[in-house]
CSV table of C-alpha atoms in Angstrom, one decimal:
chain,number,residue,atom,x,y,z
F,34,MET,CA,-10.6,10.4,7.6
F,35,ALA,CA,-8.9,13.8,7.4
F,36,ASP,CA,-5.2,14.2,6.9
F,37,ILE,CA,-3.6,14.5,10.4
F,38,SER,CA,-0.1,15.7,10.8
F,39,THR,CA,1.8,13.9,13.5
F,40,ASN,CA,4.3,16.7,14.0
F,41,PRO,CA,4.0,20.0,12.1
F,42,GLN,CA,7.7,20.8,12.8
F,43,GLY,CA,9.2,18.0,10.9
F,44,GLY,CA,7.8,14.6,11.8
F,45,ARG,CA,10.8,13.5,13.9
F,46,GLY,CA,10.6,10.6,16.3
F,47,PHE,CA,6.9,9.9,16.4
F,48,ASP,CA,5.2,6.6,15.7
F,49,HIS,CA,1.8,5.1,16.4
F,50,GLY,CA,2.7,4.3,20.0
F,51,SER,CA,3.9,7.7,21.0
F,52,ILE,CA,1.0,9.5,19.2
F,53,THR,CA,-1.6,7.4,21.0
F,54,ALA,CA,0.3,8.1,24.3
F,55,LYS,CA,1.4,4.6,24.9
F,56,GLY,CA,4.4,4.2,27.2
F,57,ARG,CA,5.9,7.6,27.8
F,58,GLY,CA,3.6,9.1,25.1
F,59,THR,CA,4.5,12.3,23.3
F,60,ARG,CA,5.9,15.4,24.9
F,61,GLU,CA,5.2,17.5,21.8
F,62,SER,CA,2.7,20.1,22.9
F,63,ILE,CA,1.6,20.9,19.3
F,64,THR,CA,0.8,17.2,18.7
F,65,TRP,CA,-1.3,17.1,21.9
F,66,SER,CA,-3.0,20.3,20.9
F,67,LEU,CA,-4.0,18.8,17.5
F,68,ILE,CA,-5.3,15.6,19.2
F,69,CYS,CA,-7.4,17.5,21.7
F,70,ASP,CA,-8.7,19.9,19.1
F,71,ALA,CA,-9.7,17.0,16.8
F,72,LEU,CA,-11.8,15.5,19.5
F,73,MET,CA,-13.9,18.7,19.6
F,74,VAL,CA,-14.6,19.1,15.9
F,75,PRO,CA,-18.3,18.8,15.1
F,76,ASP,CA,-19.6,17.4,11.8
F,77,SER,CA,-20.3,21.0,10.6
F,78,GLY,CA,-16.6,22.0,11.2
F,79,PHE,CA,-15.0,18.9,9.6
F,80,ALA,CA,-14.2,20.6,6.3
F,81,ASP,CA,-12.6,23.6,8.0
F,82,TRP,CA,-10.6,21.2,10.2
F,83,ARG,CA,-9.2,19.4,7.2
F,84,GLU,CA,-8.2,22.7,5.7
F,85,ARG,CA,-6.4,23.8,8.8
F,86,LEU,CA,-4.4,20.6,8.8
F,87,ALA,CA,-3.6,20.7,5.1
F,88,GLN,CA,-0.4,22.8,5.3
F,89,PRO,CA,1.1,21.1,8.4
F,90,THR,CA,0.5,17.7,6.8
F,91,LEU,CA,2.1,18.9,3.6
F,92,GLU,CA,5.2,20.0,5.5
F,93,VAL,CA,5.5,16.7,7.3
F,94,SER,CA,5.1,14.8,4.0
F,95,ARG,CA,7.7,16.9,2.3
F,96,ALA,CA,10.2,16.4,5.2
F,97,ALA,CA,9.5,12.6,5.2
F,98,SER,CA,10.0,12.4,1.4
F,99,GLN,CA,13.6,13.5,1.8
F,100,ARG,CA,14.4,10.6,4.1
F,101,SER,CA,15.2,7.1,2.9
F,102,GLY,CA,13.3,4.0,3.9
F,103,ASP,CA,9.8,2.8,3.5
F,104,HIS,CA,9.1,4.0,7.1
F,105,TYR,CA,9.0,7.6,5.7
F,106,ASN,CA,6.8,6.8,2.7
F,107,ALA,CA,3.1,8.0,2.6
F,108,TYR,CA,0.5,5.3,3.1
F,109,GLN,CA,-3.3,4.8,2.8
F,110,ASN,CA,-5.1,2.3,5.0
F,111,THR,CA,-7.6,0.8,2.4
F,112,VAL,CA,-10.4,-1.2,4.1
F,113,ILE,CA,-12.3,-3.5,1.8
F,114,ARG,CA,-15.8,-4.8,2.8
F,115,VAL,CA,-17.3,-7.5,0.5
F,116,MET,CA,-21.0,-8.5,0.5
F,117,ASP,CA,-23.2,-10.1,-2.1
F,118,ASP,CA,-26.4,-8.8,-3.6
F,119,GLN,CA,-28.4,-11.0,-1.2
F,120,GLY,CA,-26.9,-9.3,1.9
F,121,ALA,CA,-24.5,-12.2,2.8
F,122,SER,CA,-20.9,-11.5,3.9
F,123,VAL,CA,-18.3,-12.8,1.5
F,124,THR,CA,-15.3,-14.0,3.6
F,125,ASP,CA,-13.2,-16.1,1.2
F,126,TYR,CA,-11.7,-13.7,-1.4
F,127,ILE,CA,-8.5,-12.0,-2.5
F,128,ILE,CA,-8.0,-8.5,-4.0
F,129,GLU,CA,-5.6,-8.6,-6.9
F,130,PHE,CA,-3.4,-5.7,-8.1
F,131,TYR,CA,-1.7,-6.0,-11.5
F,132,PHE,CA,-0.3,-3.7,-14.2
F,133,ASN,CA,-1.6,-3.6,-17.8
F,134,ASP,CA,-2.3,-7.0,-19.2
F,135,ASP,CA,0.3,-8.7,-17.0
F,136,LYS,CA,1.7,-10.7,-19.9
F,137,THR,CA,4.9,-9.0,-20.9
F,138,ARG,CA,8.1,-9.2,-18.8
F,139,ARG,CA,7.8,-5.6,-17.9
F,140,ASP,CA,4.2,-5.8,-16.8
F,141,ARG,CA,5.0,-8.9,-14.7
F,142,ARG,CA,7.9,-6.9,-13.1
F,143,LEU,CA,5.5,-4.1,-12.3
F,144,THR,CA,2.9,-6.5,-10.9
F,145,ARG,CA,5.6,-8.1,-8.7
F,146,LEU,CA,6.6,-4.7,-7.3
F,147,VAL,CA,3.0,-3.9,-6.6
F,148,GLN,CA,2.6,-7.1,-4.6
F,149,GLU,CA,5.9,-6.9,-2.8
F,150,GLU,CA,6.4,-3.1,-2.2
F,151,VAL,CA,3.1,-1.3,-2.7
F,152,ILE,CA,0.8,-3.6,-0.7
F,153,SER,CA,2.7,-3.3,2.6
F,154,SER,CA,0.4,-5.5,4.6
F,155,VAL,CA,-3.0,-7.2,4.5
F,156,HIS,CA,-5.0,-7.8,7.7
F,157,VAL,CA,-8.2,-9.8,8.0
F,158,TYR,CA,-10.5,-8.6,10.7
F,159,SER,CA,-11.0,-11.6,13.0
F,160,GLN,CA,-14.5,-10.6,14.1
F,161,ALA,CA,-15.8,-9.9,10.6
F,162,LYS,CA,-13.8,-11.7,8.0
F,163,HIS,CA,-15.4,-10.0,5.0
F,164,TYR,CA,-13.2,-7.0,5.9
F,165,ARG,CA,-9.6,-6.7,4.7
F,166,SER,CA,-7.3,-3.9,5.6
F,167,LEU,CA,-4.7,-3.2,2.9
F,168,LEU,CA,-1.9,-0.8,3.7
F,169,ILE,CA,-0.9,0.9,0.4
F,170,ASN,CA,2.4,2.6,-0.1
F,171,CYS,CA,1.3,5.6,-2.2
F,172,ASP,CA,4.8,6.8,-2.9
F,173,ARG,CA,5.9,3.4,-4.4
F,174,LEU,CA,2.7,3.1,-6.3
F,175,GLN,CA,3.2,6.4,-8.2
F,176,ALA,CA,6.8,5.6,-8.9
F,177,LEU,CA,5.7,2.5,-10.9
F,178,TYR,CA,3.8,4.6,-13.5
F,179,GLU,CA,6.8,4.8,-15.8
F,180,ARG,CA,4.9,5.4,-19.1
F,181,PRO,CA,1.8,7.4,-19.9
F,182,GLY,CA,-0.1,4.3,-21.0
F,183,ASP,CA,0.5,2.4,-17.8
F,184,ARG,CA,-2.7,1.2,-16.0
F,185,LEU,CA,-3.2,-0.4,-12.6
F,186,TYR,CA,-5.9,-3.0,-12.4
F,187,VAL,CA,-7.7,-3.9,-9.2
F,188,SER,CA,-9.9,-7.0,-9.3
F,189,ILE,CA,-11.4,-9.6,-6.9
F,190,THR,CA,-11.6,-13.4,-6.9
F,191,ALA,CA,-14.1,-14.9,-4.5
F,192,CYS,CA,-15.2,-18.4,-3.4
F,193,PRO,CA,-17.3,-20.4,-3.7
F,194,GLU,CA,-17.0,-20.4,-7.5
F,195,LEU,CA,-20.2,-21.1,-9.4
F,196,VAL,CA,-18.6,-23.5,-11.8
F,197,ASP,CA,-17.9,-26.1,-9.0
F,198,ASN,CA,-21.0,-25.4,-6.9
F,199,LYS,CA,-24.7,-25.1,-7.0
F,200,VAL,CA,-24.5,-21.5,-5.7
F,201,GLY,CA,-21.6,-19.2,-5.9
F,202,TYR,CA,-19.8,-16.3,-7.6
F,203,ARG,CA,-18.4,-15.7,-11.1
F,204,THR,CA,-15.0,-14.1,-10.5
F,205,TYR,CA,-12.4,-16.5,-11.7
F,206,ARG,CA,-12.1,-15.7,-15.4
F,207,ASP,CA,-11.6,-12.2,-17.0
F,208,SER,CA,-14.9,-12.7,-18.8
F,209,ASP,CA,-16.7,-13.3,-15.6
F,210,ILE,CA,-16.0,-10.0,-13.8
F,211,GLY,CA,-14.4,-6.7,-14.8
F,212,ALA,CA,-11.6,-4.9,-13.0
F,213,LEU,CA,-11.1,-1.3,-11.8
F,214,MET,CA,-8.6,0.3,-14.2
F,215,LEU,CA,-6.6,3.3,-13.0
F,216,ASP,CA,-4.2,5.7,-14.8
F,217,ALA,CA,-1.7,7.6,-12.7
F,218,ASP,CA,-4.0,10.5,-11.9
F,219,GLN,CA,-6.9,8.2,-11.0
F,220,ALA,CA,-4.6,6.1,-8.8
F,221,ARG,CA,-3.3,9.3,-7.1
F,222,ASP,CA,-6.9,10.3,-6.4
F,223,LEU,CA,-8.0,6.9,-5.0
F,224,PHE,CA,-4.9,6.1,-3.0
F,225,ARG,CA,-4.3,9.3,-1.0
F,226,PRO,CA,-1.7,9.4,1.9
F,227,HIS,CA,-2.6,9.8,5.5
F,228,ARG,CA,-6.2,8.5,5.5
F,229,THR,CA,-8.3,5.4,5.9
F,230,LEU,CA,-10.7,4.7,3.0
F,231,LEU,CA,-13.6,2.3,3.2
F,232,MET,CA,-14.3,0.5,-0.1
F,233,PRO,CA,-17.6,-1.5,-0.1
F,234,LEU,CA,-17.8,-4.1,-2.8
F,235,CYS,CA,-21.0,-6.0,-3.9
F,236,LEU,CA,-20.8,-9.3,-5.8
F,237,LYS,CA,-23.7,-10.9,-7.6
F,238,ARG,CA,-24.7,-14.4,-6.3
F,239,TYR,CA,-25.5,-16.9,-9.0
F,240,GLN,CA,-27.2,-20.3,-8.8
F,241,GLN,CA,-27.2,-23.3,-11.2
F,242,ALA,CA,-30.4,-24.1,-13.0
F,243,ASP,CA,-30.7,-27.4,-11.1
F,244,VAL,CA,-30.2,-25.9,-7.6
F,245,PHE,CA,-33.7,-27.1,-6.8
F,246,ARG,CA,-36.3,-29.0,-8.7
F,247,PHE,CA,-40.1,-29.6,-8.4
F,248,LYS,CA,-41.2,-33.2,-8.6
F,249,ALA,CA,-44.7,-34.4,-9.3
F,250,VAL,CA,-46.5,-36.1,-6.5
């Protein structure tokens, strides 16, 4: 999704409802012009459209950064879709964010701040529960990188776990599954403000050796 400025003249007084013309809608002609123009952009013109919006979006972001409160922070809507390697939807899982090895007092403090302030909300799509929407506060995330060696880890834990079932996934222990490790620059590149990002994940499905047996007849 391209960056879309809600108000190139300062971002004052607009929210999701007014931008989508709910209630009284928006009386800002520039906003309406951007909405109408966006609906006419062909695939071949998408890159040019993004370039056109880059400067207005930057102006709005700069204006918002000078105001206090999470409402004015920059966010990315991160949509996770989890399937296994057999094509089945994985609906019972959690995405975990933590800093460094999460063992020292400082690391646990950073992890707590990620969970409380960076992950603003988590929404499960009721019609397809293998989708999760995570609203990520990009400004707060970058502020947590206090030292050059800090790394954010993103991992997944899914059920059913193989250890307690004939068929399942291996995600519970650190040795079972890796994690995505991000330094400050990599996190800035992955979690970009003003966009929706779809992240498909694929888990390997395992089965116990005795999941079925052949018997002589």
